[in-house]
Amino acid sequence: MDIFQQILFVAALAAAIWYITKRVRLITRAIKLGRPEDRTDNAGERMRVMLLVAFGQKKMFTKPLVGVMHFVIYAGFLIINIEILEIILDGILGTHRLFAPYITPVYPILIDVFEVLAFGVLAVCVAFLCRRFITRVNRLQASRHRELRGWPVSDATIILSAEIFLMIAFLTWNASDSVLRDRGVGHYGELQGIVPDFLVSQYFKPFFTGFSDTALIAYERAAWWLHILGILAFAVYVTYSKHLHIALGFPNVYFSDLQPKGEMQNMPEITKEVQLALGLPLTTEPDGSQENDNGQQPAEIGRFGAKDVYDLKWINLMNAYSCTECGRCTAACPANITGKKLSPRKIMMDTRDRMEDIQRGWQTQGNDFKDDKSLLGDYITAEELNACTTCQACINACPVNINPLDIILQLRRYRVMEESQAPASWNAMFSNIENNMAPWKFSPSDRFNWADQVNESQSK
Amino acid sequence: MADMAAAGEEPEILFWVGCAGSFDDRYKRVTIAFVRILNHVGIKFAVLGPEEACTGDPARRAGNEFLFQMQAVSNIQVLNGYNVKKIVTACPHCFNTLKNEYPELGGKYEVIHHSQFLQGLINEGRVRVKDGQSFKGRRITFHDSCYLGRANKIYEAPREVLAALDADLVEMKRGRANGLCCGAGGGQYFKEPEPGNKDVNVERVEEALGTGADMIAVACPFCMTMMSDGVKNKNREDSVRVYDIAELIAQKEGL
């Protein structure tokens, strides 16, 4: 490989790394808009959950067929990184199949594995495109789910097509390389006896037999470049795409909720208000409000509940970036199943859209960008929020432990406590609880009336 | 409870009746059935009676955290005042709130759902289930309550209780962790549903009827109402009955 190609490659690699770093910084900054929350407790349990759910793909296998298909892509992605390492080193050093002479007996086995996985990825991506556009899996249809209209469908199609393209480039690159080696052309010939034909690409060789040596070298170079530039471009693209879940899925699972799903998170700032209202001694909460000991007012609290992404917790925001829009949450949501506007997937996509709008604002109008919009109202409507039964089916369904309910609850809290905007019948329920200690308008003194019937009917 | 405390006695267990168990005419029958079982096996229990108040579950889930904590803190004062250690309740919403949400506010108790409690009684042989009504040949399907199942991973206890009846248990397509909500949770019970194609309880009842069951067993007051309304909506109230697992055990026991 000539020095010109080496320089070009290093430049391309550096540009990709520079750009990805920039994107990662921007996304990190967006996630840090959220309020702090400690999710570092119980490291052992967190590690266990991450190994099981993220590395082990446990929840994907609740749908076994899709689980296996997704696993092929996942394993292909993880393992093909070894091949990419060789390609990158070859690109920098101007070598060809750098690892081959050093690990001779293992090398062909490795490449065979990569090729089988590459073929698997190719086949599964075709199957996934069929599921979207031919068999039309309900949860992936934009006609049924408004949050998918426009960009999300294009995004999914681009990803699947790009993966197919990258795998074809990889397999035909190996095939053209094998033909050049067989013919003993230049440095390709040096690998004769070291690198044999590979498991999958050997079947692509007949396609190249009619090529002249020059044409073959041109194809081999073009395929190599397209493959690696494609991967670099894909890595940049991922930071703009729902496909970011390939990176954030892992930390997202590690930092996911460990408490029982039915437990709604406490609001310590309210505890203080309640203790003051009831004339009780203030307790210091382990999580946050410890400044109360000396009787001083704690630092000013924000609002009760969340109106915008700034009021949510950072994990809610990381959740949004980890969502791959598969819609299992929405497919399990009783409100959505029965035709209500709520879609847990849309809650997550809206949260991410809001952050991306803020990011764009930073880039065009500077770092102290603020607009008049907010997540609640401009992105998520009250009708959606009010439809939630808090049944936790969405949390249960999510393969990467995203919690849409937590966002719904925080937005509800804002509507009820800051805006007093609950539906009228909820307000009636609230006042019943407040006045009668029950959600219905019964006298508390009648609470024990049932007891009269215990003995009466038993003696019958 | 106040009477027991005045007499210097301590109950083995506090039965948390819940608002539905105290006021809802249908669920009062469940309360009574469960109390008869407790009396039958001779457990020394107490109830708070007029001193009990809503746990605050619907308020919290609707977003009114302030009201929830007012209820929680007052309830905890009462419970701690009586030195309560162990609570059993027939309402999964009370169960979840008392078990998972009260500890952080200073209320730490051992909380048991009545399905677990009944399962314990059956396992220990204290409930023998053979005297009363026969359930042979009846098809029963169990509807998982979200706050019992997904929220607290209690799937088997109610099923084991039903298994003691000698009936045919049939499962719905969406069961256990994938169970479909009855549509009442999160404060929905207390307001009209948002516009949609159909109500959640109708969807769920269609699924239950699809199993061919003539009985739908529930373990939650909200599921009870929602399933019963759904059965009425389908005009099947003459052929399909909705029962709480405690009622079925009481019937089987001839109580």
PDB file of N, CA and C in Angstrom, chain B residues 21-96:
ATOM      1  N   GLY B  21     -62.099  -2.166  50.519  1.00  0.00           N
ATOM      2  CA  GLY B  21     -62.540  -3.225  51.417  1.00  0.00           C
ATOM      3  C   GLY B  21     -63.484  -2.724  52.496  1.00  0.00           C
ATOM      4  N   SER B  22     -63.421  -1.435  52.802  1.00  0.00           N
ATOM      5  CA  SER B  22     -64.283  -0.861  53.835  1.00  0.00           C
ATOM      6  C   SER B  22     -65.590  -0.311  53.276  1.00  0.00           C
ATOM      7  N   PHE B  23     -65.548   0.248  52.057  1.00  0.00           N
ATOM      8  CA  PHE B  23     -66.701   0.997  51.565  1.00  0.00           C
ATOM      9  C   PHE B  23     -67.365   0.408  50.331  1.00  0.00           C
ATOM     10  N   ASP B  24     -66.583  -0.277  49.486  1.00  0.00           N
ATOM     11  CA  ASP B  24     -67.140  -0.783  48.230  1.00  0.00           C
ATOM     12  C   ASP B  24     -68.000  -2.005  48.537  1.00  0.00           C
ATOM     13  N   ASP B  25     -69.285  -1.954  48.154  1.00  0.00           N
ATOM     14  CA  ASP B  25     -70.200  -3.025  48.552  1.00  0.00           C
ATOM     15  C   ASP B  25     -69.716  -4.389  48.091  1.00  0.00           C
ATOM     16  N   ARG B  26     -69.190  -4.433  46.881  1.00  0.00           N
ATOM     17  CA  ARG B  26     -68.722  -5.720  46.374  1.00  0.00           C
ATOM     18  C   ARG B  26     -67.490  -6.185  47.160  1.00  0.00           C
ATOM     19  N   TYR B  27     -66.552  -5.278  47.370  1.00  0.00           N
ATOM     20  CA  TYR B  27     -65.311  -5.729  48.012  1.00  0.00           C
ATOM     21  C   TYR B  27     -65.466  -5.912  49.516  1.00  0.00           C
ATOM     22  N   LYS B  28     -66.513  -5.327  50.101  1.00  0.00           N
ATOM     23  CA  LYS B  28     -66.767  -5.603  51.517  1.00  0.00           C
ATOM     24  C   LYS B  28     -66.981  -7.105  51.712  1.00  0.00           C
ATOM     25  N   ARG B  29     -67.595  -7.751  50.707  1.00  0.00           N
ATOM     26  CA  ARG B  29     -67.830  -9.199  50.817  1.00  0.00           C
ATOM     27  C   ARG B  29     -66.505  -9.961  50.852  1.00  0.00           C
ATOM     28  N   VAL B  30     -65.489  -9.414  50.179  1.00  0.00           N
ATOM     29  CA  VAL B  30     -64.155 -10.031  50.221  1.00  0.00           C
ATOM     30  C   VAL B  30     -63.553  -9.845  51.617  1.00  0.00           C
ATOM     31  N   THR B  31     -63.700  -8.640  52.130  1.00  0.00           N
ATOM     32  CA  THR B  31     -63.207  -8.369  53.485  1.00  0.00           C
ATOM     33  C   THR B  31     -63.823  -9.364  54.468  1.00  0.00           C
ATOM     34  N   ILE B  32     -65.139  -9.520  54.348  1.00  0.00           N
ATOM     35  CA  ILE B  32     -65.849 -10.415  55.269  1.00  0.00           C
ATOM     36  C   ILE B  32     -65.365 -11.857  55.085  1.00  0.00           C
ATOM     37  N   ALA B  33     -65.214 -12.276  53.812  1.00  0.00           N
ATOM     38  CA  ALA B  33     -64.734 -13.638  53.554  1.00  0.00           C
ATOM     39  C   ALA B  33     -63.360 -13.857  54.174  1.00  0.00           C
ATOM     40  N   PHE B  34     -62.507 -12.860  54.020  1.00  0.00           N
ATOM     41  CA  PHE B  34     -61.150 -13.015  54.535  1.00  0.00           C
ATOM     42  C   PHE B  34     -61.146 -13.045  56.064  1.00  0.00           C
ATOM     43  N   VAL B  35     -61.989 -12.205  56.664  1.00  0.00           N
ATOM     44  CA  VAL B  35     -62.069 -12.179  58.130  1.00  0.00           C
ATOM     45  C   VAL B  35     -62.591 -13.526  58.643  1.00  0.00           C
ATOM     46  N   ARG B  36     -63.548 -14.095  57.926  1.00  0.00           N
ATOM     47  CA  ARG B  36     -64.057 -15.412  58.344  1.00  0.00           C
ATOM     48  C   ARG B  36     -62.962 -16.468  58.290  1.00  0.00           C
ATOM     49  N   ILE B  37     -62.117 -16.374  57.265  1.00  0.00           N
ATOM     50  CA  ILE B  37     -61.006 -17.326  57.194  1.00  0.00           C
ATOM     51  C   ILE B  37     -60.077 -17.123  58.390  1.00  0.00           C
ATOM     52  N   LEU B  38     -59.774 -15.844  58.681  1.00  0.00           N
ATOM     53  CA  LEU B  38     -58.892 -15.546  59.818  1.00  0.00           C
ATOM     54  C   LEU B  38     -59.499 -16.083  61.121  1.00  0.00           C
ATOM     55  N   ASN B  39     -60.803 -15.858  61.296  1.00  0.00           N
ATOM     56  CA  ASN B  39     -61.474 -16.362  62.505  1.00  0.00           C
ATOM     57  C   ASN B  39     -61.455 -17.882  62.536  1.00  0.00           C
ATOM     58  N   HIS B  40     -61.700 -18.482  61.368  1.00  0.00           N
ATOM     59  CA  HIS B  40     -61.765 -19.938  61.258  1.00  0.00           C
ATOM     60  C   HIS B  40     -60.463 -20.601  61.692  1.00  0.00           C
ATOM     61  N   VAL B  41     -59.349 -20.027  61.262  1.00  0.00           N
ATOM     62  CA  VAL B  41     -58.068 -20.626  61.632  1.00  0.00           C
ATOM     63  C   VAL B  41     -57.563 -20.095  62.974  1.00  0.00           C
ATOM     64  N   GLY B  42     -58.302 -19.188  63.555  1.00  0.00           N
ATOM     65  CA  GLY B  42     -57.977 -18.737  64.912  1.00  0.00           C
ATOM     66  C   GLY B  42     -56.759 -17.848  65.017  1.00  0.00           C
ATOM     67  N   ILE B  43     -56.630 -16.971  64.041  1.00  0.00           N
ATOM     68  CA  ILE B  43     -55.506 -16.035  64.116  1.00  0.00           C
ATOM     69  C   ILE B  43     -55.943 -14.794  64.882  1.00  0.00           C
ATOM     70  N   LYS B  44     -55.077 -14.339  65.787  1.00  0.00           N
ATOM     71  CA  LYS B  44     -55.401 -13.149  66.543  1.00  0.00           C
ATOM     72  C   LYS B  44     -55.004 -11.929  65.716  1.00  0.00           C
ATOM     73  N   PHE B  45     -56.030 -11.275  65.174  1.00  0.00           N
ATOM     74  CA  PHE B  45     -55.724 -10.129  64.305  1.00  0.00           C
ATOM     75  C   PHE B  45     -56.499  -8.905  64.762  1.00  0.00           C
ATOM     76  N   ALA B  46     -56.084  -7.769  64.226  1.00  0.00           N
ATOM     77  CA  ALA B  46     -56.793  -6.529  64.536  1.00  0.00           C
ATOM     78  C   ALA B  46     -56.960  -5.728  63.256  1.00  0.00           C
ATOM     79  N   VAL B  47     -57.928  -4.828  63.258  1.00  0.00           N
ATOM     80  CA  VAL B  47     -58.036  -3.856  62.173  1.00  0.00           C
ATOM     81  C   VAL B  47     -58.022  -2.469  62.796  1.00  0.00           C
ATOM     82  N   LEU B  48     -57.660  -1.466  62.000  1.00  0.00           N
ATOM     83  CA  LEU B  48     -57.619  -0.112  62.544  1.00  0.00           C
ATOM     84  C   LEU B  48     -59.005   0.511  62.617  1.00  0.00           C
ATOM     85  N   GLY B  49     -59.936  -0.028  61.815  1.00  0.00           N
ATOM     86  CA  GLY B  49     -61.282   0.548  61.829  1.00  0.00           C
ATOM     87  C   GLY B  49     -61.275   1.999  61.403  1.00  0.00           C
ATOM     88  N   PRO B  50     -61.970   2.859  62.140  1.00  0.00           N
ATOM     89  CA  PRO B  50     -62.056   4.268  61.742  1.00  0.00           C
ATOM     90  C   PRO B  50     -60.706   4.978  61.764  1.00  0.00           C
ATOM     91  N   GLU B  51     -59.695   4.348  62.371  1.00  0.00           N
ATOM     92  CA  GLU B  51     -58.377   4.998  62.408  1.00  0.00           C
ATOM     93  C   GLU B  51     -57.568   4.773  61.140  1.00  0.00           C
ATOM     94  N   GLU B  52     -58.086   3.861  60.283  1.00  0.00           N
ATOM     95  CA  GLU B  52     -57.381   3.602  59.024  1.00  0.00           C
ATOM     96  C   GLU B  52     -57.725   4.715  58.042  1.00  0.00           C
ATOM     97  N   ALA B  53     -56.753   5.064  57.197  1.00  0.00           N
ATOM     98  CA  ALA B  53     -57.009   6.072  56.158  1.00  0.00           C
ATOM     99  C   ALA B  53     -56.375   5.593  54.858  1.00  0.00           C
ATOM    100  N   CYS B  54     -56.838   6.145  53.772  1.00  0.00           N
ATOM    101  CA  CYS B  54     -56.278   5.795  52.457  1.00  0.00           C
ATOM    102  C   CYS B  54     -54.755   5.872  52.511  1.00  0.00           C
ATOM    103  N   THR B  55     -54.073   4.868  51.911  1.00  0.00           N
ATOM    104  CA  THR B  55     -52.606   4.877  51.929  1.00  0.00           C
ATOM    105  C   THR B  55     -52.044   6.036  51.133  1.00  0.00           C
ATOM    106  N   GLY B  56     -52.855   6.582  50.235  1.00  0.00           N
ATOM    107  CA  GLY B  56     -52.387   7.667  49.382  1.00  0.00           C
ATOM    108  C   GLY B  56     -51.965   7.206  48.001  1.00  0.00           C
ATOM    109  N   ASP B  57     -52.089   5.903  47.735  1.00  0.00           N
ATOM    110  CA  ASP B  57     -51.647   5.359  46.436  1.00  0.00           C
ATOM    111  C   ASP B  57     -52.233   6.105  45.241  1.00  0.00           C
ATOM    112  N   PRO B  58     -53.568   6.287  45.155  1.00  0.00           N
ATOM    113  CA  PRO B  58     -54.084   6.959  43.948  1.00  0.00           C
ATOM    114  C   PRO B  58     -53.597   8.396  43.847  1.00  0.00           C
ATOM    115  N   ALA B  59     -53.428   9.066  44.988  1.00  0.00           N
ATOM    116  CA  ALA B  59     -52.958  10.450  44.961  1.00  0.00           C
ATOM    117  C   ALA B  59     -51.527  10.521  44.432  1.00  0.00           C
ATOM    118  N   ARG B  60     -50.672   9.627  44.920  1.00  0.00           N
ATOM    119  CA  ARG B  60     -49.283   9.661  44.484  1.00  0.00           C
ATOM    120  C   ARG B  60     -49.171   9.403  42.992  1.00  0.00           C
ATOM    121  N   ARG B  61     -49.908   8.393  42.517  1.00  0.00           N
ATOM    122  CA  ARG B  61     -49.771   8.025  41.120  1.00  0.00           C
ATOM    123  C   ARG B  61     -50.406   9.052  40.180  1.00  0.00           C
ATOM    124  N   ALA B  62     -51.392   9.779  40.704  1.00  0.00           N
ATOM    125  CA  ALA B  62     -51.972  10.844  39.890  1.00  0.00           C
ATOM    126  C   ALA B  62     -51.061  12.068  39.877  1.00  0.00           C
ATOM    127  N   GLY B  63     -50.069  12.094  40.752  1.00  0.00           N
ATOM    128  CA  GLY B  63     -49.112  13.199  40.759  1.00  0.00           C
ATOM    129  C   GLY B  63     -49.183  14.076  41.998  1.00  0.00           C
ATOM    130  N   ASN B  64     -50.147  13.787  42.883  1.00  0.00           N
ATOM    131  CA  ASN B  64     -50.284  14.630  44.077  1.00  0.00           C
ATOM    132  C   ASN B  64     -49.437  14.070  45.216  1.00  0.00           C
ATOM    133  N   GLU B  65     -48.137  14.316  45.100  1.00  0.00           N
ATOM    134  CA  GLU B  65     -47.179  13.783  46.064  1.00  0.00           C
ATOM    135  C   GLU B  65     -47.424  14.353  47.455  1.00  0.00           C
ATOM    136  N   PHE B  66     -47.847  15.593  47.511  1.00  0.00           N
ATOM    137  CA  PHE B  66     -48.075  16.228  48.809  1.00  0.00           C
ATOM    138  C   PHE B  66     -49.175  15.496  49.584  1.00  0.00           C
ATOM    139  N   LEU B  67     -50.286  15.248  48.901  1.00  0.00           N
ATOM    140  CA  LEU B  67     -51.393  14.548  49.542  1.00  0.00           C
ATOM    141  C   LEU B  67     -50.985  13.130  49.931  1.00  0.00           C
ATOM    142  N   PHE B  68     -50.240  12.472  49.044  1.00  0.00           N
ATOM    143  CA  PHE B  68     -49.769  11.125  49.372  1.00  0.00           C
ATOM    144  C   PHE B  68     -48.985  11.131  50.664  1.00  0.00           C
ATOM    145  N   GLN B  69     -48.040  12.042  50.771  1.00  0.00           N
ATOM    146  CA  GLN B  69     -47.180  12.015  51.957  1.00  0.00           C
ATOM    147  C   GLN B  69     -47.935  12.426  53.224  1.00  0.00           C
ATOM    148  N   MET B  70     -48.925  13.314  53.059  1.00  0.00           N
ATOM    149  CA  MET B  70     -49.759  13.648  54.221  1.00  0.00           C
ATOM    150  C   MET B  70     -50.430  12.384  54.751  1.00  0.00           C
ATOM    151  N   GLN B  71     -50.986  11.603  53.818  1.00  0.00           N
ATOM    152  CA  GLN B  71     -51.660  10.363  54.216  1.00  0.00           C
ATOM    153  C   GLN B  71     -50.656   9.387  54.826  1.00  0.00           C
ATOM    154  N   ALA B  72     -49.518   9.254  54.128  1.00  0.00           N
ATOM    155  CA  ALA B  72     -48.530   8.271  54.549  1.00  0.00           C
ATOM    156  C   ALA B  72     -48.016   8.589  55.942  1.00  0.00           C
ATOM    157  N   VAL B  73     -47.647   9.840  56.155  1.00  0.00           N
ATOM    158  CA  VAL B  73     -47.060  10.206  57.451  1.00  0.00           C
ATOM    159  C   VAL B  73     -48.086  10.005  58.572  1.00  0.00           C
ATOM    160  N   SER B  74     -49.356  10.369  58.314  1.00  0.00           N
ATOM    161  CA  SER B  74     -50.378  10.170  59.360  1.00  0.00           C
ATOM    162  C   SER B  74     -50.587   8.681  59.629  1.00  0.00           C
ATOM    163  N   ASN B  75     -50.678   7.893  58.563  1.00  0.00           N
ATOM    164  CA  ASN B  75     -50.865   6.451  58.757  1.00  0.00           C
ATOM    165  C   ASN B  75     -49.705   5.830  59.529  1.00  0.00           C
ATOM    166  N   ILE B  76     -48.506   6.274  59.177  1.00  0.00           N
ATOM    167  CA  ILE B  76     -47.321   5.721  59.840  1.00  0.00           C
ATOM    168  C   ILE B  76     -47.357   6.070  61.337  1.00  0.00           C
ATOM    169  N   GLN B  77     -47.806   7.290  61.648  1.00  0.00           N
ATOM    170  CA  GLN B  77     -47.915   7.664  63.070  1.00  0.00           C
ATOM    171  C   GLN B  77     -48.849   6.714  63.816  1.00  0.00           C
ATOM    172  N   VAL B  78     -49.970   6.394  63.164  1.00  0.00           N
ATOM    173  CA  VAL B  78     -50.940   5.488  63.806  1.00  0.00           C
ATOM    174  C   VAL B  78     -50.337   4.097  63.960  1.00  0.00           C
ATOM    175  N   LEU B  79     -49.766   3.582  62.869  1.00  0.00           N
ATOM    176  CA  LEU B  79     -49.220   2.218  62.889  1.00  0.00           C
ATOM    177  C   LEU B  79     -48.079   2.099  63.893  1.00  0.00           C
ATOM    178  N   ASN B  80     -47.186   3.073  63.866  1.00  0.00           N
ATOM    179  CA  ASN B  80     -46.065   3.028  64.809  1.00  0.00           C
ATOM    180  C   ASN B  80     -46.552   3.202  66.244  1.00  0.00           C
ATOM    181  N   GLY B  81     -47.610   4.008  66.400  1.00  0.00           N
ATOM    182  CA  GLY B  81     -48.189   4.214  67.725  1.00  0.00           C
ATOM    183  C   GLY B  81     -48.665   2.904  68.339  1.00  0.00           C
ATOM    184  N   TYR B  82     -49.198   2.030  67.516  1.00  0.00           N
ATOM    185  CA  TYR B  82     -49.655   0.722  67.996  1.00  0.00           C
ATOM    186  C   TYR B  82     -48.560  -0.338  67.929  1.00  0.00           C
ATOM    187  N   ASN B  83     -47.372   0.094  67.514  1.00  0.00           N
ATOM    188  CA  ASN B  83     -46.249  -0.829  67.443  1.00  0.00           C
ATOM    189  C   ASN B  83     -46.534  -2.007  66.490  1.00  0.00           C
ATOM    190  N   VAL B  84     -47.164  -1.692  65.381  1.00  0.00           N
ATOM    191  CA  VAL B  84     -47.500  -2.737  64.401  1.00  0.00           C
ATOM    192  C   VAL B  84     -46.234  -3.254  63.724  1.00  0.00           C
ATOM    193  N   LYS B  85     -46.155  -4.591  63.593  1.00  0.00           N
ATOM    194  CA  LYS B  85     -44.972  -5.178  62.957  1.00  0.00           C
ATOM    195  C   LYS B  85     -45.322  -5.878  61.651  1.00  0.00           C
ATOM    196  N   LYS B  86     -46.515  -6.476  61.637  1.00  0.00           N
ATOM    197  CA  LYS B  86     -46.858  -7.334  60.512  1.00  0.00           C
ATOM    198  C   LYS B  86     -48.238  -6.940  59.997  1.00  0.00           C
ATOM    199  N   ILE B  87     -48.329  -6.718  58.692  1.00  0.00           N
ATOM    200  CA  ILE B  87     -49.587  -6.257  58.102  1.00  0.00           C
ATOM    201  C   ILE B  87     -49.983  -7.209  56.984  1.00  0.00           C
ATOM    202  N   VAL B  88     -51.254  -7.565  56.925  1.00  0.00           N
ATOM    203  CA  VAL B  88     -51.755  -8.307  55.766  1.00  0.00           C
ATOM    204  C   VAL B  88     -52.850  -7.453  55.147  1.00  0.00           C
ATOM    205  N   THR B  89     -52.900  -7.442  53.807  1.00  0.00           N
ATOM    206  CA  THR B  89     -53.918  -6.655  53.126  1.00  0.00           C
ATOM    207  C   THR B  89     -54.374  -7.371  51.869  1.00  0.00           C
ATOM    208  N   ALA B  90     -55.640  -7.157  51.499  1.00  0.00           N
ATOM    209  CA  ALA B  90     -56.175  -7.783  50.297  1.00  0.00           C
ATOM    210  C   ALA B  90     -56.060  -6.863  49.094  1.00  0.00           C
ATOM    211  N   CYS B  91     -55.504  -5.690  49.280  1.00  0.00           N
ATOM    212  CA  CYS B  91     -55.399  -4.748  48.163  1.00  0.00           C
ATOM    213  C   CYS B  91     -53.947  -4.609  47.718  1.00  0.00           C
ATOM    214  N   PRO B  92     -53.636  -4.982  46.482  1.00  0.00           N
ATOM    215  CA  PRO B  92     -52.253  -4.883  46.011  1.00  0.00           C
ATOM    216  C   PRO B  92     -51.724  -3.455  46.006  1.00  0.00           C
ATOM    217  N   HIS B  93     -52.617  -2.481  45.885  1.00  0.00           N
ATOM    218  CA  HIS B  93     -52.153  -1.085  45.894  1.00  0.00           C
ATOM    219  C   HIS B  93     -51.729  -0.680  47.300  1.00  0.00           C
ATOM    220  N   CYS B  94     -52.542  -1.037  48.284  1.00  0.00           N
ATOM    221  CA  CYS B  94     -52.133  -0.799  49.679  1.00  0.00           C
ATOM    222  C   CYS B  94     -50.853  -1.588  49.974  1.00  0.00           C
ATOM    223  N   PHE B  95     -50.834  -2.840  49.510  1.00  0.00           N
ATOM    224  CA  PHE B  95     -49.687  -3.713  49.741  1.00  0.00           C
ATOM    225  C   PHE B  95     -48.405  -3.067  49.232  1.00  0.00           C
ATOM    226  N   ASN B  96     -48.437  -2.632  47.977  1.00  0.00           N
ATOM    227  CA  ASN B  96     -47.244  -2.047  47.365  1.00  0.00           C
ATOM    228  C   ASN B  96     -46.813  -0.786  48.109  1.00  0.00           C
TER     229      ASN B  96
END
